[in-house]
XYZ file of C-alpha atoms in Angstrom:
565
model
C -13.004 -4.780 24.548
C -15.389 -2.766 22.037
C -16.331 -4.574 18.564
C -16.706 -2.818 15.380
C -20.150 -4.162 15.166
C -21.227 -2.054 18.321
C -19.679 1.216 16.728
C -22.079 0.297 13.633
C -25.046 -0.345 15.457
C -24.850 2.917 17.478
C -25.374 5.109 14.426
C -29.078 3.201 14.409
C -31.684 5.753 15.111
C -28.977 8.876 13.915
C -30.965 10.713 11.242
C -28.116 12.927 11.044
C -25.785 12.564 7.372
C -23.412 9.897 7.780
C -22.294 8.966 4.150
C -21.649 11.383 1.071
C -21.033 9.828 -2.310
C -21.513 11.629 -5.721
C -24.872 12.995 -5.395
C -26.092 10.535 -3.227
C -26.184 11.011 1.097
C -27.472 8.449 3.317
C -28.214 9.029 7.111
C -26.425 7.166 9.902
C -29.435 4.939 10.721
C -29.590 4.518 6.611
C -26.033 3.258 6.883
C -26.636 0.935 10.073
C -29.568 -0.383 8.175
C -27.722 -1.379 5.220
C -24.906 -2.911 7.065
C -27.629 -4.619 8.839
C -29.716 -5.943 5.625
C -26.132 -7.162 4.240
C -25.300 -9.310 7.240
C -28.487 -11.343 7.007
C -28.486 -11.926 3.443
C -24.642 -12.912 4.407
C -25.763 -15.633 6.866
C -28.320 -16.797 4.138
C -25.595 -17.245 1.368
C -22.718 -18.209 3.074
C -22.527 -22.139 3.026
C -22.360 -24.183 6.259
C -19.089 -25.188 7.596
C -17.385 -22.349 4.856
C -15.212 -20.075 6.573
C -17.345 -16.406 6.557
C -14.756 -14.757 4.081
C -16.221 -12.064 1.739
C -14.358 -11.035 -1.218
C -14.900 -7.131 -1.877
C -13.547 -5.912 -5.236
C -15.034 -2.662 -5.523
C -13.803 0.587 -6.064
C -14.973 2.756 -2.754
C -18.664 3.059 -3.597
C -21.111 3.166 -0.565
C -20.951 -0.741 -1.096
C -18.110 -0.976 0.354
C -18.510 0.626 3.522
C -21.564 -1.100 3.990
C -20.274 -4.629 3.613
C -17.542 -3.963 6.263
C -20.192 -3.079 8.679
C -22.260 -5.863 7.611
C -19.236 -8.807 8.048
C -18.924 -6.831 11.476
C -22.233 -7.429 12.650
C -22.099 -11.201 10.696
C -19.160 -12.008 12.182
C -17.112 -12.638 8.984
C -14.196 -11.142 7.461
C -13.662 -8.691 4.257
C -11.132 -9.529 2.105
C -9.982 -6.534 0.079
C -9.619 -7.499 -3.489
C -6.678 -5.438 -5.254
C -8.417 -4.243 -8.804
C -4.991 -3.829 -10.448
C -3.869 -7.546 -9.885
C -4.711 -9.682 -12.683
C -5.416 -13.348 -14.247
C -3.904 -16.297 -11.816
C -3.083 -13.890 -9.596
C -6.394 -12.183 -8.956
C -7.838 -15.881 -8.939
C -5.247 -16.520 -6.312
C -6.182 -13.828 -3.882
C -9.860 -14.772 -3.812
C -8.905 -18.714 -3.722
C -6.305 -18.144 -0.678
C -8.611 -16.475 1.278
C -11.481 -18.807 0.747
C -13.774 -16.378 0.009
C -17.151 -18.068 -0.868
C -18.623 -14.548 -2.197
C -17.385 -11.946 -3.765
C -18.603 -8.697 -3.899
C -18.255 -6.679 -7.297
C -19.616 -4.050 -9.881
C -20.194 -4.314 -13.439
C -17.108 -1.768 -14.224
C -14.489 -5.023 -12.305
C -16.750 -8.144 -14.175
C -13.974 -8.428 -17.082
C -11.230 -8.660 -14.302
C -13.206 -12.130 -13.415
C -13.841 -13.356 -16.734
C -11.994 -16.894 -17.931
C -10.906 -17.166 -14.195
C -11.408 -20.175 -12.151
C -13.248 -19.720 -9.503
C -14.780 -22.751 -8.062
C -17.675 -22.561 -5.065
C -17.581 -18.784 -5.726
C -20.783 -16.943 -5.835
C -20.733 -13.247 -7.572
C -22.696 -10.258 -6.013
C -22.846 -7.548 -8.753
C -24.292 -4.701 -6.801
C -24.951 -1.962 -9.546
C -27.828 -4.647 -11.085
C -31.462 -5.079 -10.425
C -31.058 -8.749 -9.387
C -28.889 -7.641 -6.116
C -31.150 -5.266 -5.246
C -33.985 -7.759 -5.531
C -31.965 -10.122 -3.171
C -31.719 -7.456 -1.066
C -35.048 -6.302 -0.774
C -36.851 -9.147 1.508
C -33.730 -8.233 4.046
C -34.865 -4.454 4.322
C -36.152 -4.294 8.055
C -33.165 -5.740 9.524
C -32.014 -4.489 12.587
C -28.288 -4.391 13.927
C -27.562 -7.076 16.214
C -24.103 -6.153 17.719
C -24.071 -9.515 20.139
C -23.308 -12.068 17.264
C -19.748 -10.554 17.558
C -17.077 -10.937 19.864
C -13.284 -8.639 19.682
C -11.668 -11.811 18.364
C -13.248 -12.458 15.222
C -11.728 -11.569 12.132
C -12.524 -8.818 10.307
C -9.977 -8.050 7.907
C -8.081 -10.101 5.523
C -5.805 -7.347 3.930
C -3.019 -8.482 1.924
C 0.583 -7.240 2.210
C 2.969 -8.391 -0.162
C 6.040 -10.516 0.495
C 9.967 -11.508 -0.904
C 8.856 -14.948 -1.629
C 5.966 -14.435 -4.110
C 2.488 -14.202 -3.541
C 0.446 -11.561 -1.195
C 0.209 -12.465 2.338
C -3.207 -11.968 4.087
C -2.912 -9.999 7.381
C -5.640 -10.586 9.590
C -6.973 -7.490 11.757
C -10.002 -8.461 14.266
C -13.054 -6.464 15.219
C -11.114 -5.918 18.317
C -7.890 -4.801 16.967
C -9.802 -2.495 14.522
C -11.909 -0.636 16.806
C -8.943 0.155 19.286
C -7.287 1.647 15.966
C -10.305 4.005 15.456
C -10.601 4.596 19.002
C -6.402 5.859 19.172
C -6.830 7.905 16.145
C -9.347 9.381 16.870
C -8.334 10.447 20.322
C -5.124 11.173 18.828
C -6.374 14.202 16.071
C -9.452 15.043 18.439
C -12.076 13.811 16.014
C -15.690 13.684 16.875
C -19.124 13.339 15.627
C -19.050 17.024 13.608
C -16.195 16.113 11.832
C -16.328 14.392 8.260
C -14.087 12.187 7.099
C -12.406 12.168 3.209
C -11.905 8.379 1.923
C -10.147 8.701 -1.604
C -7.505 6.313 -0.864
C -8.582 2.830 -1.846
C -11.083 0.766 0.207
C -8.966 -2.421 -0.513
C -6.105 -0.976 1.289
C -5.505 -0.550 5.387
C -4.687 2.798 5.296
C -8.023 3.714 3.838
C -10.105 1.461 6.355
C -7.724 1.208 9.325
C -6.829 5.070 9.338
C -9.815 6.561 7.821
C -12.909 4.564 8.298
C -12.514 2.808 11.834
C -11.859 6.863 13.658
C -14.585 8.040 11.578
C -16.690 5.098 13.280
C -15.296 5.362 16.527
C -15.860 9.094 16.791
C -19.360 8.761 15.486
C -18.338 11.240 12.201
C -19.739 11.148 8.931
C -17.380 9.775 5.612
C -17.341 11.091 2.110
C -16.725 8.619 -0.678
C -14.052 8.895 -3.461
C -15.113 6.604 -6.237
C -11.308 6.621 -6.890
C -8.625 9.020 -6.256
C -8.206 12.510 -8.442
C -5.953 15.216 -7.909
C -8.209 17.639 -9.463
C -11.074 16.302 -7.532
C -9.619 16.522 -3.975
C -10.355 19.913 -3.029
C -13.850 20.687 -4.667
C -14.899 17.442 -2.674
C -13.360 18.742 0.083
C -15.728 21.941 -0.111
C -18.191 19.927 -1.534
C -18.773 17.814 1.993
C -16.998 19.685 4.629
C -14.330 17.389 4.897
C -12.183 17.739 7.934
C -9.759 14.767 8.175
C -8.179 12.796 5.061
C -5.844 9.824 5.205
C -3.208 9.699 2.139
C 0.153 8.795 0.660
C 2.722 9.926 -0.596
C 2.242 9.959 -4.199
C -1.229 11.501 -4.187
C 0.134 13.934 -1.925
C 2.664 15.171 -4.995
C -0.451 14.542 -7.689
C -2.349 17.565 -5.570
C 0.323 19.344 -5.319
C 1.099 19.242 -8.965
C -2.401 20.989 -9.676
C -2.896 24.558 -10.583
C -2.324 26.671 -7.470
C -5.280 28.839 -6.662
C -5.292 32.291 -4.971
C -8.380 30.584 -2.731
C -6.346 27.203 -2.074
C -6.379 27.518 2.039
C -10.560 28.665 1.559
C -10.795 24.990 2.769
C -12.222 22.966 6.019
C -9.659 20.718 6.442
C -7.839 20.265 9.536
C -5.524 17.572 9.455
C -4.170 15.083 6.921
C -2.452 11.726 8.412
C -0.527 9.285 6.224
C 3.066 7.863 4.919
C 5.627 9.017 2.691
C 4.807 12.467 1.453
C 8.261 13.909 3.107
C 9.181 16.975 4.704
C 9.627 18.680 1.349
C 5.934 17.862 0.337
C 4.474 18.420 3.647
C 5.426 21.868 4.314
C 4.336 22.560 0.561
C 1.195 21.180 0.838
C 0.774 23.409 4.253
C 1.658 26.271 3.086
C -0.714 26.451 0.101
C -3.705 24.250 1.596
C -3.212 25.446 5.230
C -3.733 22.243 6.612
C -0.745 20.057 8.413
C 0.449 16.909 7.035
C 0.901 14.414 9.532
C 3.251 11.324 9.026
C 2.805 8.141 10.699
C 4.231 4.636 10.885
C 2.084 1.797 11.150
C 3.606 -2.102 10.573
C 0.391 -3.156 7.851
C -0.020 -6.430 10.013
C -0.201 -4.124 13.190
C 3.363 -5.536 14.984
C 5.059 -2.094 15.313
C 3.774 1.972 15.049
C 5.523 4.603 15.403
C 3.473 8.219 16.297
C 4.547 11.777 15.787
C 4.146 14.453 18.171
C 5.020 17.823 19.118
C 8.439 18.325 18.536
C 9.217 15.579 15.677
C 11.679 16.655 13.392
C 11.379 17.313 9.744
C 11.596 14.084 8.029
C 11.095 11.884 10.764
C 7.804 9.538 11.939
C 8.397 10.002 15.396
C 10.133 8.685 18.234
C 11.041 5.451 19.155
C 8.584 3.831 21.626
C 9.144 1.028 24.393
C 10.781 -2.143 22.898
C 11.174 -0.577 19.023
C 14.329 -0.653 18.439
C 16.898 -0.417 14.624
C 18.786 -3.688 14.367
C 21.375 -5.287 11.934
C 19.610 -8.304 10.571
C 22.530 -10.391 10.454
C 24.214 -9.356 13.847
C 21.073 -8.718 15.815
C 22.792 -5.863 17.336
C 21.150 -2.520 17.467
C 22.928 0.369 14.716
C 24.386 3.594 15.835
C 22.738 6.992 15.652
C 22.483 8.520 12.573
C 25.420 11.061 11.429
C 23.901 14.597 9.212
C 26.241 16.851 7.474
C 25.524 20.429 7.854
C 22.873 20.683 4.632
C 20.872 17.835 6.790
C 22.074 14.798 4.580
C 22.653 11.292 6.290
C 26.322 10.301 5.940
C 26.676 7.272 7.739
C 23.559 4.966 6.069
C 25.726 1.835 5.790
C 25.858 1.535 9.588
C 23.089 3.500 10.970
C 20.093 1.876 8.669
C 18.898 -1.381 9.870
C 14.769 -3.074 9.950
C 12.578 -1.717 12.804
C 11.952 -4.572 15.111
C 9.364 -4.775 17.910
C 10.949 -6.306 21.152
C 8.070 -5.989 23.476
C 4.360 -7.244 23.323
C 2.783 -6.348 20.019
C -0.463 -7.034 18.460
C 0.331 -8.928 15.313
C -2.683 -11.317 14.197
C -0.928 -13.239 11.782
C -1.667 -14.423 8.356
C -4.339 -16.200 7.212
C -2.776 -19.483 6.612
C 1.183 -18.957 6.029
C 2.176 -20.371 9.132
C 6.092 -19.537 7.408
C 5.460 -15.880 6.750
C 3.919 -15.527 10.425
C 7.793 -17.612 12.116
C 9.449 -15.192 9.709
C 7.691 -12.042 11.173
C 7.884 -13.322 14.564
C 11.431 -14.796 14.458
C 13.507 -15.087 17.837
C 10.447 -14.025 19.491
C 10.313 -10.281 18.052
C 8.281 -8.564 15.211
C 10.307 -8.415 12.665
C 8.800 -5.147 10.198
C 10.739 -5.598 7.176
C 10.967 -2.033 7.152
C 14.397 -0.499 6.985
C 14.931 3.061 9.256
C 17.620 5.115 11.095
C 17.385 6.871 14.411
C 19.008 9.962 15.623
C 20.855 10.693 18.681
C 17.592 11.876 20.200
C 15.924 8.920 19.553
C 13.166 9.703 16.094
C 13.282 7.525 13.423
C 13.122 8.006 9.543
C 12.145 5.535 7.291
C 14.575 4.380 4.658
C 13.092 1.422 2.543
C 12.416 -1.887 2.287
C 14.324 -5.056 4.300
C 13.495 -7.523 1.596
C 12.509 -7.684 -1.982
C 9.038 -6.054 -1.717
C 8.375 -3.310 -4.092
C 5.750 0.344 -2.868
C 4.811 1.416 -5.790
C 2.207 4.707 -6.235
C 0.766 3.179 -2.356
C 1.075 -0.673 -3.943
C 2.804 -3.333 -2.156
C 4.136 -5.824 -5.132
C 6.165 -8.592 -4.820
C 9.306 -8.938 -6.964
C 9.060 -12.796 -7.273
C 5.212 -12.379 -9.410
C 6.764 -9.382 -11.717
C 9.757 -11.781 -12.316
C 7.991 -14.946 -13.405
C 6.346 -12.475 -15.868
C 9.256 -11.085 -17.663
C 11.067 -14.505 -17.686
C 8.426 -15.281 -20.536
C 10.092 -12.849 -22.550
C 12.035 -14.931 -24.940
C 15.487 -12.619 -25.357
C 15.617 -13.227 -21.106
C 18.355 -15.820 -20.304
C 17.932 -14.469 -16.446
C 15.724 -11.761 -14.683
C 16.265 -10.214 -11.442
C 13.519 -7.452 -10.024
C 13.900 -5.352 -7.240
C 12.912 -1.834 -5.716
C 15.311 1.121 -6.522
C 14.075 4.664 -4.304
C 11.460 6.939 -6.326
C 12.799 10.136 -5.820
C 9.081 11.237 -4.162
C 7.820 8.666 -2.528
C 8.146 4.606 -1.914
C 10.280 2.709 -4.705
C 9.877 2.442 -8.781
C 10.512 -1.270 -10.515
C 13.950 -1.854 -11.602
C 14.588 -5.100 -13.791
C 17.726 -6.273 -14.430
C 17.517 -8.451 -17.902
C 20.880 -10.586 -18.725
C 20.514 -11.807 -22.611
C 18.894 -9.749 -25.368
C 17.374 -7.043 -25.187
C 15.105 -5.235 -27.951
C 13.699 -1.859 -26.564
C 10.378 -1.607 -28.819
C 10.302 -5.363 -28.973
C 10.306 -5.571 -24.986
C 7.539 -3.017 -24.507
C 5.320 -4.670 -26.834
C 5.796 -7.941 -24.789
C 4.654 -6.143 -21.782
C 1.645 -4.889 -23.218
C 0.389 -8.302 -24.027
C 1.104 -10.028 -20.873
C -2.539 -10.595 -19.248
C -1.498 -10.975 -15.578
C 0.798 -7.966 -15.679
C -0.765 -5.514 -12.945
C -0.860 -1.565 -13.637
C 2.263 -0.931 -11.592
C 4.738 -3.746 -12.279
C 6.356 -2.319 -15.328
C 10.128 -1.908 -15.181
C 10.465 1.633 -15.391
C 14.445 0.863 -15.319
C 15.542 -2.068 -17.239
C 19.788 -3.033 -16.826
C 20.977 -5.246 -19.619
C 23.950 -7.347 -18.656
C 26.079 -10.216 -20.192
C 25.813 -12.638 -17.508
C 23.091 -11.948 -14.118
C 25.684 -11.117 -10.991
C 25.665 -14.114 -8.913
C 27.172 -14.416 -5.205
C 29.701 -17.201 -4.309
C 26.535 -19.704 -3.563
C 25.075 -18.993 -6.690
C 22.204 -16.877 -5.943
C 21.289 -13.769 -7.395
C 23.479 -10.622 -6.065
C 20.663 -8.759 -5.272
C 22.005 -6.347 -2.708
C 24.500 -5.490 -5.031
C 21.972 -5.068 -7.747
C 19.971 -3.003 -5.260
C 22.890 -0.739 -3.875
C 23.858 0.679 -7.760
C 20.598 0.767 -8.900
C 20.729 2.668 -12.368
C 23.638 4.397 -11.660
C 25.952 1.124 -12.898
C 28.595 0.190 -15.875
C 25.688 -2.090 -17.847
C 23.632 -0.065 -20.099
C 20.115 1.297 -18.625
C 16.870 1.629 -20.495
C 13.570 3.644 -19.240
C 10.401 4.999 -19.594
C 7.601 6.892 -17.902
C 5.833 5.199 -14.779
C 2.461 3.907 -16.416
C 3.682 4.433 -19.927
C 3.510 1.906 -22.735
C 5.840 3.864 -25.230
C 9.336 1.682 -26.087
C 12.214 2.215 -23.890
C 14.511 4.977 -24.506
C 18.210 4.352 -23.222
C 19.160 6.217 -20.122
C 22.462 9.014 -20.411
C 24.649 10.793 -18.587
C 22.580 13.954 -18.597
C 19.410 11.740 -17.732
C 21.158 10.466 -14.593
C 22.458 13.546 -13.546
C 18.730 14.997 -13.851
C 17.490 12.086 -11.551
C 20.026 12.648 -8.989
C 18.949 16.105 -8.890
C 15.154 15.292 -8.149
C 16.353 13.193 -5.145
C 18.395 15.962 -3.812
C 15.414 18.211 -3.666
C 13.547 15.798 -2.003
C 16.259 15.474 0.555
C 16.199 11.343 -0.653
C 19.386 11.959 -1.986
C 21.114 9.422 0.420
C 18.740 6.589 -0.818
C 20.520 6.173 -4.392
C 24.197 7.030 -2.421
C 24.459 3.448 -1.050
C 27.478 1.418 -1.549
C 27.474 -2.065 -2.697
C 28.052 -4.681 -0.183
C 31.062 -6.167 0.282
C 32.741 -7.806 -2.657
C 31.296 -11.605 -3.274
C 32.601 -13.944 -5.698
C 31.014 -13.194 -9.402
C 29.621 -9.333 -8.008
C 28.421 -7.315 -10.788
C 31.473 -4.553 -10.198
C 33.944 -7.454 -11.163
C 31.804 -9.570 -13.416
C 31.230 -6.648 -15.984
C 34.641 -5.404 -16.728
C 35.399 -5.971 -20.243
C 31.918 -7.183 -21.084
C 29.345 -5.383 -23.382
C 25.785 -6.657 -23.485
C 23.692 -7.823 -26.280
C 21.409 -5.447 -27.464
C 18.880 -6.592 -30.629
C-alpha cells in the first residue's frame, strides 16, 4: 500500500511549479524540500517517548501544506487546529490530542494567550527565530522509508452529541488511497492545478483537495482564507482546474456580481457537499463548470459517489452494504414517496441514518474508545447522518442523527454552545439543537425557558470568551417551563421537529451578527418558508413532532405565556 510520504518525495527533483500562494510560487522539489527540512527539525523537537502529534493552527499558508508532508515523511500526525474555537475549548483540542508542538502565525498568537498549555512548544512561522531554526535543516532530503501505510497522519476532529470534538484518525495509507480514487475518479493529472480555499484544518480541504493533487502529481494554489470575490480572479490568476467546496461558499460566489465573462474560466470540475441542485445548476450555468456532490462519512466508515445518471438532488447511489435504517427498529425504511412538483411526502418513514453493513475503513478516534463502540455499534458503521433513498436506489441527504450542529462547513456540538448560554443568568434551562438552513447544513436554534431580555441577551453573548464565531443562536424560543419527556430528559426531537415554527414566542437575528434580537412574525415565517421552498428544502422544516410523550411542548404550552424582561 502507497504512503503519503512517497507521493511527497516524488515531486524531489520536479522544477516544475507546484505551489501558488499570493505572490509567492515554489517548485515541486522546493516543496519536497521543505517538507523534508520540517520533518528533521520535527524529530529534533519532538520529546522521546511523546506521541509525534503536531498541532497546526494556521490559516492555509504554504506552512501548512508543508508540515503535512513533513509529519508524512516523520511519521507523525497533524492535528488540525479549528481557529474559530476558543478559550478551554481551544486548550482542549491541543491537550486531547497530545500535541507537543504547535504550529502557528502571529495573526492566531492571541487565540493562545492566558491558555494552559503545559509541555507545549510554539512554532510561530511568520518570525525570524523559525526561520533561523530552520535554516541548519536546509539540505534535507526526503526519506520516504521512515513511513509505513499504518501510521497516523491525521487527527481531524468531528464533532459529537455528547460534548467535545472527537479526533478521527486517517493514516498515510488511508489518505493516499483517497487521493489516488479521486483522482482517478475526475481524471486529474500532473497539468492540472488544484484550488485550496476551503480550510486546511478541515478534511474536505486535505482529504479531497490536497491528497488527489499529490497523488496525481498536480500543482495547488493557496487561499489564505476563503472570499467570494476572490474565487474567480484566483482562479485565472493560477489556472486552476479542480476546487473542493461547500455549500455555503458555493451560495457566497454565487451571490457576487454576475459578469458577462463569468464562464472565461479554466475550471473543470468542482467536488463537494451541500450546495443542492438549485445552486449547482446555477453555478453551471454562469461559471460553466459542473458541480459535483459527494458523500464522504468524515471518519471514512461510509461514501457515497455520484455518477452518470444521478438525479438532481441526490449523492449517488447506494453501494454494497450501505443501507437507510430506523435507529430504533434496525429495520431498513421504505423508498422515498415525491409529489408531482418533486417534494418528499413521506419523510417520517422514509428518512433514517446511513449505516455501513459491510467492511469499511473507519480508523477510530484518538482515544474515545465510547465514541468509536458508538460508531461501530452491532458491528456496523453507524454515520450519524440522516438520508432517504428512492425506488431506484440514490440517496439524498437529510440532516443530522444526533445533536451535532453544520454550520457555514463547521461541525459544533450542541452540548459546548449549551454550557455557554446556561451562564446567562435569566436561563432557568437551555436546550440547543440544529434546525435546517434553508441553503445549506443547519443554523443554531436555542430554546431558553426563564427570562429573556433581547438586547440584554446579545450583549451577554458578546462577552462570552469561549463563544466560537458560529455558535450564536440565530433562533432563540422562550418558553415557561423546557419540554421534558416522561423520563425527564429534554424533548429534543420534539424541539427539533417544530423548530421556529411553534406556539412559544421566537426571537432572531442575522447569522454572524451582534445586533439585539428582533422577535420573529408571521410575515417573517412565511418569508423563511419561502426560501426553503426555492431551495427545494422545503420538506426539512415540514416534519412532524414525534409521538406525544408525557410533558411534550404541544401540551405543556397551552395556556402558558413566557416571561419576557
Amino acid at each position: 500500500m502507497e504512503t503519503v510520504a512517497e507521493l511527497v518525495g516524488r515531486q524531489w527533483g520536479d522544477d516544475r511549479p507546484g505551489l501558488w500562494f499570493e505572490e509567492r510560487t515554489l517548485t515541486r522539489h522546493e516543496v519536497a524540500a521543505g517538507a523534508a527540512a520540517r520533518a528533521a527539525l520535527l524529530a529534533d523537537l519532538l520529546p522521546r517517548h511523546a506521541h509525534p502529534h503536531v498541532g497546526v493552527l494556521l490559516d492555509n499558508t504554504p506552512e501548512y501544506p508543508l508540515w503535512l508532508g513533513a509529519a508524512a515523511l516523520a511519521g507523525a500526525a497533524v492535528a488540525g487546529i479549528n481557529p474559530t474555537r476558543r478559550g478551554p475549548e481551544l486548550a482542549r483540542d491541543i491537550l486531547h490530542t497530545e500535541c507537543r508542538i504547535v504550529v502557528t502565525e502571529r495573526a492566531h498568537l492571541p487565540l493562545l494567550d492566558g491558555l494552559e498549555l503545559p509541555g507545549v512548544r510554539l512554532l510561530v512561522t511568520d518570525t525570524e527565530p523559525y526561520e533561523r531554526l530552520l535554516a541548519p535543516y536546509a539540505d534535507a532530503c526526503p526519506d520516504p522509508t521512515r513511513a509505513t501505510p499504518r501510521d497516523r497522519l491525521l487527527l481531524y476532529f468531528t464533532s459529537g452529541s455528547t460534548g467535545a470534538p472527537k479526533a478521527a484518525i486517517c493514516t498515510q495509507g488511508r489518505l493516499a488511497a483517497a487521493g489516488r480514487s479521486l483522482a482517478a475518479q475526475f481524471a486529474l493529472g500532473p497539468d492540472d492545478v488544484h484550488y485550496i480555499c476551503m480550510p486546511m484544518f478541515h478534511g474536505n480541504a486535505v482529504i479531497a483537495d490536497w491528497a488527489p493533487a499529490l497523488a496525481a502529481g498536480a500543482g495547488v494554489a493557496l487561499r489564505r482564507r476563503f472570499s467570494a470575490s476572490g474565487f474567480l480572479p484566483d482562479v485565472r490568476r493560477y489556472g486552476a482546474t479542480y476546487f473542493t467546496y461547500v455549500g455555503r461558499a458555493v451560495q457566497y460566489v454565487l451571490a457576487t456580481e454576475p459578469r458577462p465573462d463569468d464562464r472565461d474560466n479554466p475550471l473543470r470540475v468542482g467536488f463537494g457537499t451541500e450546495a443542492g441542485a438549485v445552486d449547482a445548476a446555477a453555478f453551471e450555468r454562469r461559471f460553466g463548470v459542473r458541480l459535483v456532490e459527494g458523500y464522504g462519512s468524515s471518519e471514512g466508515g461510509a461514501a457515497v459517489q455520484w455518477a452518470p445518471g444521478t438525479p438532481a438532488g441526490a449523492v449517488g447511489r447506494a453501494g454494497p452494504g450501505l443501507a437507510v435504517l430506523d435507529p430504533d427498529t434496525r429495520e431498513e425504511c421504505p423508498p422515498a414517496a415525491f409529489d408531482e412538483a418533486g417534494r418528499l411526502v413521506n419523510g417520517d418513514r422514509a428518512i433514517g441514518e446511513l449505516v455501513n453493513r459491510g467492511p469499511n475503513p473507519f480508523e477510530g478516534y484518538w482515544r474515545n474508545p465510547r465514541a468509536e463502540a458508538e460508531r461501530r455499534r452491532g458491528g456496523w458503521y453507524w454515520t450519524g447522518d440522516l438520508f432517504y433513498r428512492d425506488a431506484e436506489g440514490f440517496l439524498y441527504f437529510a440532516g443530522r442523527a444526533d445533536d451535532r450542529l453544520r454550520v457555514d462547513s463547521e461541525n459544533l456540538a450542541a452540548a459546548v454552545i449549551e454550557n455557554i448560554l446556561a451562564r446567562y443568568e435569566g436561563a432557568s434551562a437551555v436546550a440547543v439543537y440544529a434546525v435546517p438552513d434553508p441553503v445549506a447544513g443547519d443554523q443554531v436554534m436555542a430554546t431558553l425557558a426563564g427570562d429573556f431580555d433581547p438586547r440584554g441577551f446579545a450583549e451577554f453573548l458578546a462577552a462570552q470568551p469561549d463563544l466560537g464565531t458560529k455558535m450564536a443562536p440565530r433562533f432563540v424560543r422562550v418558553a415557561e417551563r423546557m419540554p421534558v419527556t416522561a423520563t425527564n430528559k429534554i424533548h429534543r426531537a420534539g424541539l427539533r421537529a417544530e423548530g421556529f415554527r411553534c406556539a412559544d414566542p421566537v426571537w432572531w437575528r442575522s447569522p454572524g451578527s451582534s445586533e439585539p434580537y428582533r422577535r420573529l412574525t408571521a410575515a417573517d415565517t412565511v418569508a423563511l418558508e419561502a426560501r426553503y421552498r426555492a431551495r427545494g428544502r422545503e420538506h426539512l422544516i415540514r416534519k412532524e413532532p414525534p409521538a406525544s410523550t408525557e410533558g411534550s411542548s404541544n401540551v405543556r404550552r397551552q395556556g402558558l405565556e413566557p416571561r419576557t424582561r
